[in-house]
Coordinates of C-alpha atoms in Angstrom, one line a residue:
X34 CA 45.8 122.4 139.5
X35 CA 48.5 122.4 136.9
X36 CA 50.6 119.3 136.4
X37 CA 54.0 120.7 135.6
X38 CA 57.5 120.4 136.8
X39 CA 60.7 121.8 135.2
X40 CA 63.8 119.6 134.9
X41 CA 66.1 122.6 134.7
X42 CA 67.8 123.1 138.0
X43 CA 68.1 126.9 138.6
X44 CA 71.2 126.7 140.7
X45 CA 73.0 124.5 138.2
X46 CA 72.1 126.9 135.4
X47 CA 73.3 129.9 137.4
X48 CA 76.6 128.4 138.3
X49 CA 77.2 127.2 134.8
X50 CA 77.0 130.6 133.2
X51 CA 80.4 132.2 132.7
X52 CA 81.1 135.2 134.9
X53 CA 78.4 134.5 137.5
X54 CA 80.5 136.1 140.2
X55 CA 80.3 139.5 138.4
X56 CA 76.7 140.3 138.8
X57 CA 74.9 143.4 137.4
X58 CA 76.5 143.6 134.0
X59 CA 74.2 143.6 131.0
X60 CA 72.6 141.3 130.0
X61 CA 73.7 139.1 132.9
X62 CA 72.3 141.6 135.4
X63 CA 68.8 141.4 134.0
X64 CA 68.9 137.6 133.8
X65 CA 70.0 137.3 137.5
X66 CA 67.3 139.8 138.6
X67 CA 64.7 137.9 136.6
X68 CA 65.8 134.6 138.1
X69 CA 65.6 136.0 141.6
X70 CA 62.1 137.4 141.0
X71 CA 61.1 134.0 139.5
X72 CA 62.3 132.1 142.6
X73 CA 60.4 134.6 144.8
X74 CA 57.2 134.0 142.9
X75 CA 57.1 137.5 141.5
X76 CA 56.3 136.3 138.0
X77 CA 55.2 139.7 136.5
X78 CA 58.5 141.3 137.5
X79 CA 60.4 138.2 136.2
X80 CA 58.7 138.5 132.8
X81 CA 59.8 142.2 132.6
X82 CA 63.4 141.3 133.2
X83 CA 63.5 138.2 130.9
X84 CA 61.6 140.1 128.2
X85 CA 64.4 142.6 127.9
X86 CA 66.8 139.8 126.9
X87 CA 64.7 138.2 124.3
X88 CA 65.3 140.7 121.5
X89 CA 66.8 139.6 118.2
X90 CA 70.3 141.0 119.1
X91 CA 70.3 139.5 122.6
X92 CA 73.4 137.8 124.0
X93 CA 73.1 134.1 123.1
X94 CA 74.5 133.0 126.4
X95 CA 71.4 134.2 128.3
X96 CA 68.8 134.6 125.6
X97 CA 67.6 131.0 125.4
X98 CA 67.3 130.7 129.1
X99 CA 65.5 134.1 129.3
X100 CA 63.0 132.8 126.7
X101 CA 62.4 129.7 128.7
X102 CA 62.0 131.4 132.1
X103 CA 59.8 134.0 130.6
X104 CA 57.5 131.1 129.4
X105 CA 57.7 129.5 132.8
X106 CA 56.7 132.7 134.5
X107 CA 53.8 133.3 132.1
X108 CA 52.7 129.7 132.8
X109 CA 52.7 130.4 136.6
X110 CA 50.3 133.3 136.2
X111 CA 48.1 131.4 133.7
X112 CA 49.1 133.4 130.6
X113 CA 49.3 130.2 128.6
X114 CA 49.2 131.7 125.1
X115 CA 51.9 134.2 126.0
X116 CA 54.0 131.3 127.3
X117 CA 53.6 129.3 124.1
X118 CA 54.4 132.3 121.9
X119 CA 57.7 132.7 123.7
X120 CA 58.5 129.0 123.6
X121 CA 57.8 128.9 119.8
X122 CA 60.2 131.8 119.4
X123 CA 62.8 130.0 121.5
X124 CA 62.5 126.9 119.3
X125 CA 62.7 128.9 116.1
X126 CA 65.7 131.0 117.0
X127 CA 67.7 128.4 118.9
X128 CA 67.2 125.2 116.9
X129 CA 70.1 123.4 118.7
X130 CA 69.2 124.4 122.2
X131 CA 69.9 121.2 124.3
X132 CA 66.8 121.6 126.5
X133 CA 64.2 121.5 123.6
X134 CA 62.4 118.7 125.3
X135 CA 61.8 121.0 128.3
X136 CA 60.1 123.5 125.9
X137 CA 57.9 120.7 124.3
X138 CA 56.9 119.6 127.8
X139 CA 55.9 123.1 128.9
X140 CA 54.0 123.8 125.6
X141 CA 52.0 120.6 126.2
X142 CA 51.2 121.7 129.7
X143 CA 49.9 125.0 128.4
X144 CA 47.7 123.4 125.7
X145 CA 46.2 121.0 128.3
X146 CA 45.4 124.1 130.5
X147 CA 43.9 125.7 127.3
X148 CA 41.6 122.6 127.0
X149 CA 43.3 121.5 123.7
X150 CA 44.6 118.0 124.4
X151 CA 45.2 117.2 120.7
X152 CA 47.8 119.9 120.4
X153 CA 49.3 118.9 123.8
X154 CA 49.7 115.4 122.6
X155 CA 51.4 116.7 119.4
X156 CA 54.1 118.3 121.5
X157 CA 54.5 115.4 124.0
X158 CA 55.2 113.0 121.1
X159 CA 58.2 115.1 120.1
X160 CA 59.9 114.6 123.5
X161 CA 62.9 112.2 123.0
X162 CA 64.4 112.2 126.5
X163 CA 63.4 108.9 128.1
X164 CA 64.0 110.3 131.6
X165 CA 60.9 112.5 131.1
X166 CA 58.7 109.6 130.0
X167 CA 57.3 108.9 133.5
X168 CA 56.2 112.5 133.9
X169 CA 54.8 112.7 130.4
X170 CA 52.5 109.8 131.3
X171 CA 51.6 111.4 134.5
X172 CA 50.7 114.7 132.8
X173 CA 48.4 112.8 130.3
X174 CA 46.7 111.0 133.2
X175 CA 46.3 114.1 135.2
X176 CA 44.5 116.0 132.5
X177 CA 42.6 113.2 130.7
X178 CA 40.9 111.9 133.8
X179 CA 38.8 115.1 133.8
X180 CA 37.8 114.8 130.1
X181 CA 34.1 114.0 129.7
X182 CA 34.0 114.1 125.9
X183 CA 33.9 110.6 124.6
X184 CA 34.4 111.7 121.0
X185 CA 37.6 113.6 121.9
X186 CA 39.1 110.6 123.6
X187 CA 38.0 108.4 120.7
X188 CA 39.8 110.8 118.3
X189 CA 43.0 110.7 120.5
X190 CA 42.7 106.9 120.5
X191 CA 42.6 106.9 116.7
X192 CA 45.6 109.2 116.4
X193 CA 47.5 107.5 119.1
X194 CA 46.4 103.8 119.0
X195 CA 49.3 102.6 121.1
X196 CA 48.8 105.0 124.0
X197 CA 47.6 103.1 127.1
X198 CA 46.7 106.2 129.1
X199 CA 44.3 107.4 126.4
X200 CA 42.8 103.9 126.1
X201 CA 42.4 103.5 129.8
X202 CA 40.6 106.8 130.3
X203 CA 38.4 106.1 127.3
X204 CA 37.3 102.8 128.8
X205 CA 36.6 104.4 132.1
X206 CA 34.5 107.1 130.5
X207 CA 32.5 104.7 128.3
X208 CA 31.8 102.4 131.3
X209 CA 30.8 105.4 133.6
X210 CA 27.8 106.5 131.5
X211 CA 25.1 105.1 129.1
X212 CA 26.8 104.2 125.9
X213 CA 25.8 102.8 122.5
X214 CA 26.7 99.4 121.2
X215 CA 29.7 100.6 119.1
X216 CA 31.2 102.4 122.1
X217 CA 30.8 99.3 124.3
X218 CA 32.4 97.1 121.7
X219 CA 35.3 99.6 121.5
X220 CA 35.6 99.4 125.3
X221 CA 35.7 95.6 125.2
X222 CA 38.4 95.7 122.5
X223 CA 40.6 98.1 124.4
X224 CA 40.1 96.3 127.6
X225 CA 41.3 93.1 126.0
X226 CA 44.1 94.8 124.1
X227 CA 45.6 96.5 127.2
X228 CA 44.4 93.9 129.9
X229 CA 42.5 96.7 131.6
X230 CA 40.7 95.5 134.7
X231 CA 37.5 96.8 136.4
X232 CA 37.9 100.4 137.4
X233 CA 40.7 100.7 135.0
X234 CA 41.9 104.0 136.4
X235 CA 43.5 102.1 139.3
X236 CA 45.2 99.4 137.4
X237 CA 48.7 98.6 138.5
X238 CA 50.3 99.5 135.3
X239 CA 48.8 102.9 135.1
X240 CA 50.9 105.9 136.1
X241 CA 50.3 106.9 139.7
X242 CA 48.3 110.1 140.4
X243 CA 50.0 113.0 141.8
X244 CA 49.1 112.4 145.4
X245 CA 47.7 109.6 147.5
X246 CA 44.2 109.8 148.7
X247 CA 44.2 107.7 151.8
X248 CA 42.3 109.1 154.7
X249 CA 42.9 108.9 158.4
X250 CA 40.2 108.1 161.0
X251 CA 37.5 110.6 161.7
X252 CA 38.3 113.5 164.1
X253 CA 36.4 112.0 167.0
X254 CA 38.7 109.0 166.8
X255 CA 41.9 110.9 166.1
X256 CA 41.7 113.3 168.9
X257 CA 40.4 111.1 171.7
X258 CA 42.9 108.2 171.6
X259 CA 45.1 109.8 174.4
X260 CA 48.2 110.4 172.4
X261 CA 49.5 112.1 169.2
X262 CA 51.7 110.7 166.5
X263 CA 54.3 113.2 165.2
X264 CA 56.2 112.4 162.1
X265 CA 59.6 114.0 161.6
X266 CA 60.8 113.8 157.9
X267 CA 64.5 114.7 157.8
X268 CA 67.6 113.6 155.8
X269 CA 69.2 111.4 158.5
X270 CA 71.0 109.4 155.8
X271 CA 71.4 106.4 158.1
X272 CA 72.9 104.4 155.2
X273 CA 75.9 106.8 155.3
X274 CA 76.2 107.1 159.1
X275 CA 79.7 106.8 160.6
X276 CA 80.0 106.3 164.3
X277 CA 83.6 107.5 164.2
X278 CA 82.6 111.0 163.1
X279 CA 81.2 113.4 165.7
X280 CA 79.7 115.7 163.0
X281 CA 78.5 115.1 159.5
X282 CA 77.0 117.4 156.8
X283 CA 73.5 116.5 158.1
X284 CA 74.3 116.7 161.8
X285 CA 71.6 119.3 162.1
X286 CA 69.0 116.6 161.6
X287 CA 70.2 114.6 164.6
X288 CA 70.6 117.8 166.7
X289 CA 67.0 118.9 165.8
X290 CA 65.6 115.5 166.8
X291 CA 67.5 115.4 170.1
X292 CA 65.9 118.8 170.9
X293 CA 62.5 117.3 170.1
X294 CA 63.1 114.4 172.5
X295 CA 63.6 116.8 175.3
X296 CA 60.5 118.7 174.3
X297 CA 58.5 115.4 174.4
X298 CA 59.5 115.0 178.0
X299 CA 58.3 118.5 178.8
X300 CA 55.0 117.9 177.0
X301 CA 54.5 114.6 178.9
X302 CA 54.8 116.6 182.2
X303 CA 52.1 118.8 180.9
X304 CA 49.8 115.9 180.1
X305 CA 50.4 115.8 176.3
X306 CA 51.6 112.3 175.2
X307 CA 53.7 112.4 172.0
X308 CA 54.9 109.5 169.9
X309 CA 57.8 110.7 167.8
X310 CA 58.4 108.8 164.5
X311 CA 61.5 109.6 162.5
X312 CA 61.5 109.0 158.7
X313 CA 64.8 109.2 156.8
X314 CA 63.8 111.3 153.8
X315 CA 65.8 113.5 151.5
X316 CA 64.8 114.4 148.0
X317 CA 63.4 111.1 146.8
X318 CA 59.9 111.2 145.4
X319 CA 59.6 107.4 145.3
X320 CA 60.3 107.2 149.1
X321 CA 57.5 109.7 149.7
X322 CA 55.0 107.5 147.9
X323 CA 56.3 104.5 149.8
X324 CA 56.1 106.3 153.1
X325 CA 52.5 107.6 152.7
X326 CA 51.4 104.0 152.1
X327 CA 53.0 103.1 155.5
X328 CA 50.2 102.3 158.0
X329 CA 52.1 104.1 160.8
X330 CA 52.7 107.2 158.8
X331 CA 49.0 107.3 157.9
X332 CA 48.2 107.7 161.6
X333 CA 50.2 110.9 161.9
X334 CA 48.6 113.9 163.7
X335 CA 51.4 116.4 163.0
X336 CA 54.2 116.4 160.4
X337 CA 57.6 118.2 160.5
X338 CA 59.3 118.4 157.1
X339 CA 60.4 117.2 154.6
X340 CA 63.0 119.8 153.7
X341 CA 63.1 119.5 149.9
X342 CA 60.4 121.3 147.8
X343 CA 59.0 118.4 145.7
X344 CA 58.8 115.8 148.6
X345 CA 57.3 118.6 150.7
X346 CA 54.6 119.2 148.1
X347 CA 53.7 115.5 147.9
X348 CA 53.5 115.2 151.7
X349 CA 51.3 118.2 151.9
X350 CA 49.0 116.7 149.2
X351 CA 48.5 113.7 151.6
X352 CA 48.1 116.0 154.6
X353 CA 45.5 118.1 152.9
X354 CA 43.3 115.1 152.3
X355 CA 43.6 114.1 155.9
X356 CA 43.5 117.5 157.6
X357 CA 47.0 117.1 159.1
X358 CA 49.1 120.1 160.2
X359 CA 52.5 120.3 158.4
X360 CA 55.4 122.4 159.6
X361 CA 58.4 123.3 157.5
X362 CA 61.1 123.7 160.2
X363 CA 63.8 125.7 158.2
X364 CA 62.3 127.2 155.0
X365 CA 62.0 131.0 154.3
X366 CA 60.0 130.7 151.1
X367 CA 56.4 131.9 151.6
X368 CA 55.3 130.1 148.4
X369 CA 55.3 126.9 150.3
X370 CA 52.2 128.2 152.2
X371 CA 50.3 128.0 148.9
X372 CA 50.3 124.2 149.1
X373 CA 47.7 123.9 151.9
X374 CA 45.8 125.8 154.7
X375 CA 47.4 123.8 157.5
X376 CA 51.0 124.5 156.3
X377 CA 53.2 126.6 158.6
X378 CA 56.7 128.0 158.4
X379 CA 58.7 128.0 161.6
X380 CA 60.7 130.9 160.3
X381 CA 59.7 134.2 158.8
X382 CA 60.0 134.4 155.0
X383 CA 62.6 136.5 153.3
X384 CA 59.9 139.0 152.3
X385 CA 58.7 139.3 155.9
X386 CA 62.3 139.9 157.1
X387 CA 62.9 142.6 154.6
X388 CA 59.6 144.3 155.4
X389 CA 60.7 144.4 159.0
X390 CA 63.8 146.2 158.1
X391 CA 61.7 148.8 156.2
X392 CA 59.6 149.2 159.3
X393 CA 62.7 149.8 161.4
X394 CA 64.1 152.4 159.1
X395 CA 60.8 154.3 158.7
X396 CA 60.4 154.3 162.5
X397 CA 63.5 156.5 162.7
X398 CA 61.8 159.2 160.7
X399 CA 62.4 160.7 157.3
X400 CA 62.2 159.1 153.9
X401 CA 64.3 156.0 153.7
X402 CA 67.4 156.4 151.4
X403 CA 69.5 153.2 151.2
X404 CA 72.8 151.8 150.2
X405 CA 72.4 148.0 149.8
X406 CA 75.4 145.6 149.7
X407 CA 75.4 141.8 149.4
X408 CA 77.7 138.9 149.4
X409 CA 78.5 136.1 146.9
X410 CA 75.8 133.5 147.3
X411 CA 72.4 133.3 145.7
X412 CA 70.4 133.9 148.9
X413 CA 72.4 137.1 149.5
X414 CA 71.4 138.6 146.1
X415 CA 67.8 137.4 146.5
X416 CA 67.5 139.2 149.9
X417 CA 69.1 142.3 148.4
X418 CA 66.6 142.4 145.5
X419 CA 63.7 141.7 147.8
X420 CA 64.7 144.5 150.2
X421 CA 65.1 146.9 147.3
X422 CA 61.6 146.0 146.1
X423 CA 60.0 146.5 149.5
X424 CA 61.8 149.7 150.1
X425 CA 60.7 151.2 146.8
X426 CA 57.2 150.0 147.4
X427 CA 57.3 152.0 150.7
X428 CA 58.4 155.2 148.9
X429 CA 62.1 154.9 149.7
X430 CA 65.1 155.4 147.5
X431 CA 68.1 153.3 146.7
X432 CA 71.4 155.2 146.0
X433 CA 73.4 152.2 145.1
X434 CA 73.2 148.4 145.3
X435 CA 76.4 146.4 144.8
X436 CA 78.0 143.0 145.4
X437 CA 81.0 143.4 147.6
X438 CA 84.0 141.2 148.1
X439 CA 87.2 141.1 150.2
X440 CA 88.3 143.2 153.2
X441 CA 88.1 146.8 154.0
X442 CA 90.6 147.9 151.4
X443 CA 88.7 146.1 148.6
X444 CA 85.3 147.5 149.8
X445 CA 86.7 151.0 150.0
X446 CA 87.2 150.9 146.2
X447 CA 83.8 149.1 145.6
X448 CA 81.6 151.4 147.7
X449 CA 80.7 154.9 146.5
X450 CA 82.2 158.0 148.1
X451 CA 78.7 159.6 148.4
X452 CA 80.0 163.0 147.6
X453 CA 76.5 164.2 146.8
X454 CA 73.4 162.7 148.6
X455 CA 74.2 160.3 151.4
X456 CA 72.2 157.3 152.5
X457 CA 70.4 157.5 155.8
X458 CA 70.8 153.7 156.3
X459 CA 72.9 150.8 155.0
X460 CA 71.9 147.2 154.6
X461 CA 74.3 144.3 154.3
X462 CA 73.2 140.8 153.2
X463 CA 76.3 138.6 153.5
X464 CA 77.2 135.4 155.3
X465 CA 81.0 136.2 155.3
X466 CA 81.9 137.0 158.9
X467 CA 84.6 139.4 157.7
X468 CA 82.3 141.5 155.6
X469 CA 80.5 143.2 158.6
X470 CA 83.6 144.7 160.3
X471 CA 85.1 145.6 156.9
X472 CA 81.9 147.5 156.0
X473 CA 81.8 149.3 159.3
X474 CA 85.4 150.5 158.8
X475 CA 84.6 151.8 155.3
X476 CA 81.4 153.6 156.6
X477 CA 83.5 155.3 159.3
X478 CA 85.8 156.6 156.6
X479 CA 82.8 158.0 154.8
X480 CA 81.6 159.8 158.0
X481 CA 78.5 157.5 158.0
X482 CA 79.1 155.8 161.4
X483 CA 76.1 157.5 162.9
X484 CA 73.4 156.1 160.5
X485 CA 71.7 152.7 161.2
X486 CA 73.3 149.6 159.7
X487 CA 71.2 146.5 159.3
X488 CA 73.2 143.3 158.6
X489 CA 72.8 139.5 158.6
X490 CA 74.2 138.3 161.9
X491 CA 76.6 136.0 160.2
X492 CA 78.4 138.9 158.6
X493 CA 80.0 139.5 162.0
X494 CA 82.1 137.2 164.3
X495 CA 81.5 138.6 167.8
X496 CA 83.9 136.0 169.3
X497 CA 86.6 138.3 167.8
X498 CA 85.2 141.7 168.3
X499 CA 82.6 143.0 170.9
X500 CA 79.5 144.5 169.4
X501 CA 79.6 147.4 171.8
X502 CA 82.4 148.8 169.6
X503 CA 79.9 149.6 166.9
X504 CA 77.5 151.8 169.0
X505 CA 73.8 151.6 169.1
X506 CA 73.2 151.9 165.4
X507 CA 73.9 148.3 164.4
X508 CA 70.9 146.0 164.0
X509 CA 71.3 142.3 163.2
X510 CA 68.9 140.1 161.2
X511 CA 68.9 136.7 162.9
X512 CA 65.9 134.5 163.5
X513 CA 68.1 131.8 165.1
X514 CA 69.7 133.9 167.8
X515 CA 70.3 132.1 171.1
X516 CA 70.5 134.4 174.2
X517 CA 73.0 132.5 176.4
X518 CA 72.1 134.7 179.4
X519 CA 68.5 133.3 179.6
X520 CA 68.0 130.9 182.5
X521 CA 65.9 128.5 180.4
X522 CA 68.8 128.3 177.8
X523 CA 71.3 127.5 180.6
X524 CA 69.0 124.8 182.0
X525 CA 68.5 123.3 178.5
X526 CA 72.2 123.1 177.9
X527 CA 72.7 121.2 181.1
X528 CA 69.8 118.8 180.3
X529 CA 71.0 118.3 176.8
X530 CA 74.6 117.6 177.8
X531 CA 73.5 115.1 180.4
X532 CA 71.6 113.3 177.7
X533 CA 73.9 113.5 174.7
X534 CA 77.4 114.4 176.2
X535 CA 77.5 117.3 173.7
X536 CA 76.4 120.9 173.8
X537 CA 73.2 121.8 171.8
X538 CA 73.4 123.5 168.4
X539 CA 70.9 126.1 167.2
X540 CA 68.9 123.2 165.6
X541 CA 68.6 121.6 169.0
X542 CA 66.9 124.7 170.3
X543 CA 64.6 124.9 167.3
X544 CA 63.6 121.2 167.5
X545 CA 62.7 121.7 171.2
X546 CA 60.7 124.9 170.7
X547 CA 58.9 123.8 167.6
X548 CA 57.7 120.5 169.0
X549 CA 56.8 122.1 172.3
X550 CA 54.7 124.8 170.6
X551 CA 52.9 122.7 168.0
X552 CA 52.5 119.8 170.5
X553 CA 50.8 122.1 172.9
X554 CA 48.5 123.4 170.2
X555 CA 47.3 119.9 169.2
X556 CA 47.1 118.9 172.8
X557 CA 44.9 121.9 173.8
X558 CA 42.9 122.5 170.6
X559 CA 42.6 119.1 168.9
X560 CA 40.6 119.5 165.7
X561 CA 40.6 123.3 166.1
X562 CA 44.4 123.4 166.1
X563 CA 44.5 126.1 163.4
X564 CA 42.4 128.4 165.5
X565 CA 44.7 127.9 168.4
X566 CA 47.9 128.5 166.4
X567 CA 46.6 131.7 165.0
X568 CA 44.9 133.0 168.1
X569 CA 47.7 135.1 169.5
X570 CA 51.4 135.6 169.9
X571 CA 53.1 133.0 172.1
X572 CA 56.4 133.8 173.8
X573 CA 55.8 132.0 177.1
X574 CA 58.7 129.8 178.1
X575 CA 60.2 129.1 174.8
X576 CA 64.0 129.0 174.4
X577 CA 64.2 131.3 171.4
X578 CA 61.6 134.1 170.8
X579 CA 58.3 132.2 170.4
X580 CA 55.7 132.0 167.7
X581 CA 53.4 134.5 166.1
X582 CA 51.0 133.4 163.3
X583 CA 48.4 136.1 163.8
X584 CA 49.5 137.8 160.6
X585 CA 50.1 134.8 158.3
X586 CA 51.1 131.2 158.5
X587 CA 54.8 132.1 158.6
X588 CA 56.3 132.8 162.1
X589 CA 56.4 136.6 162.2
X590 CA 58.2 136.9 165.5
X591 CA 60.8 139.7 165.1
X592 CA 64.1 138.6 163.3
X593 CA 65.7 142.0 164.0
X594 CA 68.0 142.3 167.1
X595 CA 69.1 145.5 168.7
X596 CA 72.0 145.8 171.2
X597 CA 70.9 147.1 174.6
X598 CA 72.2 146.7 178.1
X599 CA 75.1 144.5 176.9
X600 CA 72.9 142.0 175.2
X601 CA 71.0 141.4 171.9
X602 CA 67.2 141.6 172.2
X603 CA 64.5 141.5 169.6
X604 CA 63.5 144.9 168.1
X605 CA 59.8 145.4 168.8
X606 CA 59.3 148.8 167.2
X607 CA 56.5 147.6 164.8
X608 CA 54.4 145.9 167.5

């Protein structure tokens, strides 16, 4: 396991680059494509894009970042020497680059992975940013604790006589195996010098290990106590709560929990007793470490959240040790599943969603030929790039792929006239509710109204225009769709209003369904909960469209909706 985290925030970098709104101009286009591939975990593709920008005559606006993200991508696929070569080139060409400490940190990580701690230390000592100091110490501890070569640690101690992490690990190693008199004397001297106690690796002043290693009771105790503890880790931000405001930026967290409270009542009627424990957790790593040392949290049988990547990773580290199922309620990033075998996504990943669109288009016959359009935020462009990749992989063709802005008049000038070959389907990834109707108007002017159009549901506002006006060729991508005609939805709305005096949001439905499903799974299958979750598709009596983990640990229930009999229903063509 590599001990590495980057301090460069991708979104900040993207927004700080001049002209971000004008994607797909060289070399900006390649950088944005590379960045999207990096965020999706497609590191080989990212390396290709970033590599095109690292030539001697590259644009200096993007070249340093391209060097760095090339090196990051190479690190991710364990090409540590390639990563270091690119970083050395970066440091040589751009001597005043403000994130040099980031490069030193990554080079050190690569050398640790290459089993060369001395070179790693050489680059760590060059880091001048005190904010990285805690993680520098953590990196040293992570790698040195596995070193079994006393002479290597003694050499490091000689070269870095004031480094407590080196001294502590050297003392540990000497004390753990038969040693000669000189080594024992060295151990005593270092113990006195640094006030290292017995089992020095756990001294209070030593940097904490990456994850806590506390364990919960054995299965036979966990699953026979008659109830289940469910931890919900959401950013409630109670310190900033204002009773005078009906809604806040994090209202979704409260709506989600209210839905879970109603699901708990339903589970109780089914004989499954749930104790819900809410933890106010945003993006603070120190709060995670404090929480996992909480005796109540350690008794958790099921965990929902947290929502931010690094806290999620730390919580999963704890859950892995204790065989606890963890659910990410909102994420669409399949890379989160790599953290543990009991991690589940309640939504389908972006890749899964785009694969489903490809299946839809191929089911209509012929070779898929696409026109792809996307809106102005990062997720829109990532989905467009992912769809393009999946379509090409399936043997399809892309006639054009463009960012679109404005109304129908603006789009009319942005979208091709298709005087030659025409697309046999159009895909729109945009959260602007005006973009959908505008695109449909433009397509009608191109005599393309009879081909299928797949769009994100938010690109339309059906409170203003009825979907029947678009015919049967419009498909919507929406894994949060609420069918207000379902009797179970109507009953839930009544129960929710009686309890809260407000109508439920989509997060209320999700909180209800997700606790109901995973609560049923632990109630029925106990320690074999994984087998139960992945046994079959479950649509039963859930408010939305159920759960399907038979293909992977992301919910692969259809996200595509088709309009039939005056209502939107899931498209089931690939099942």
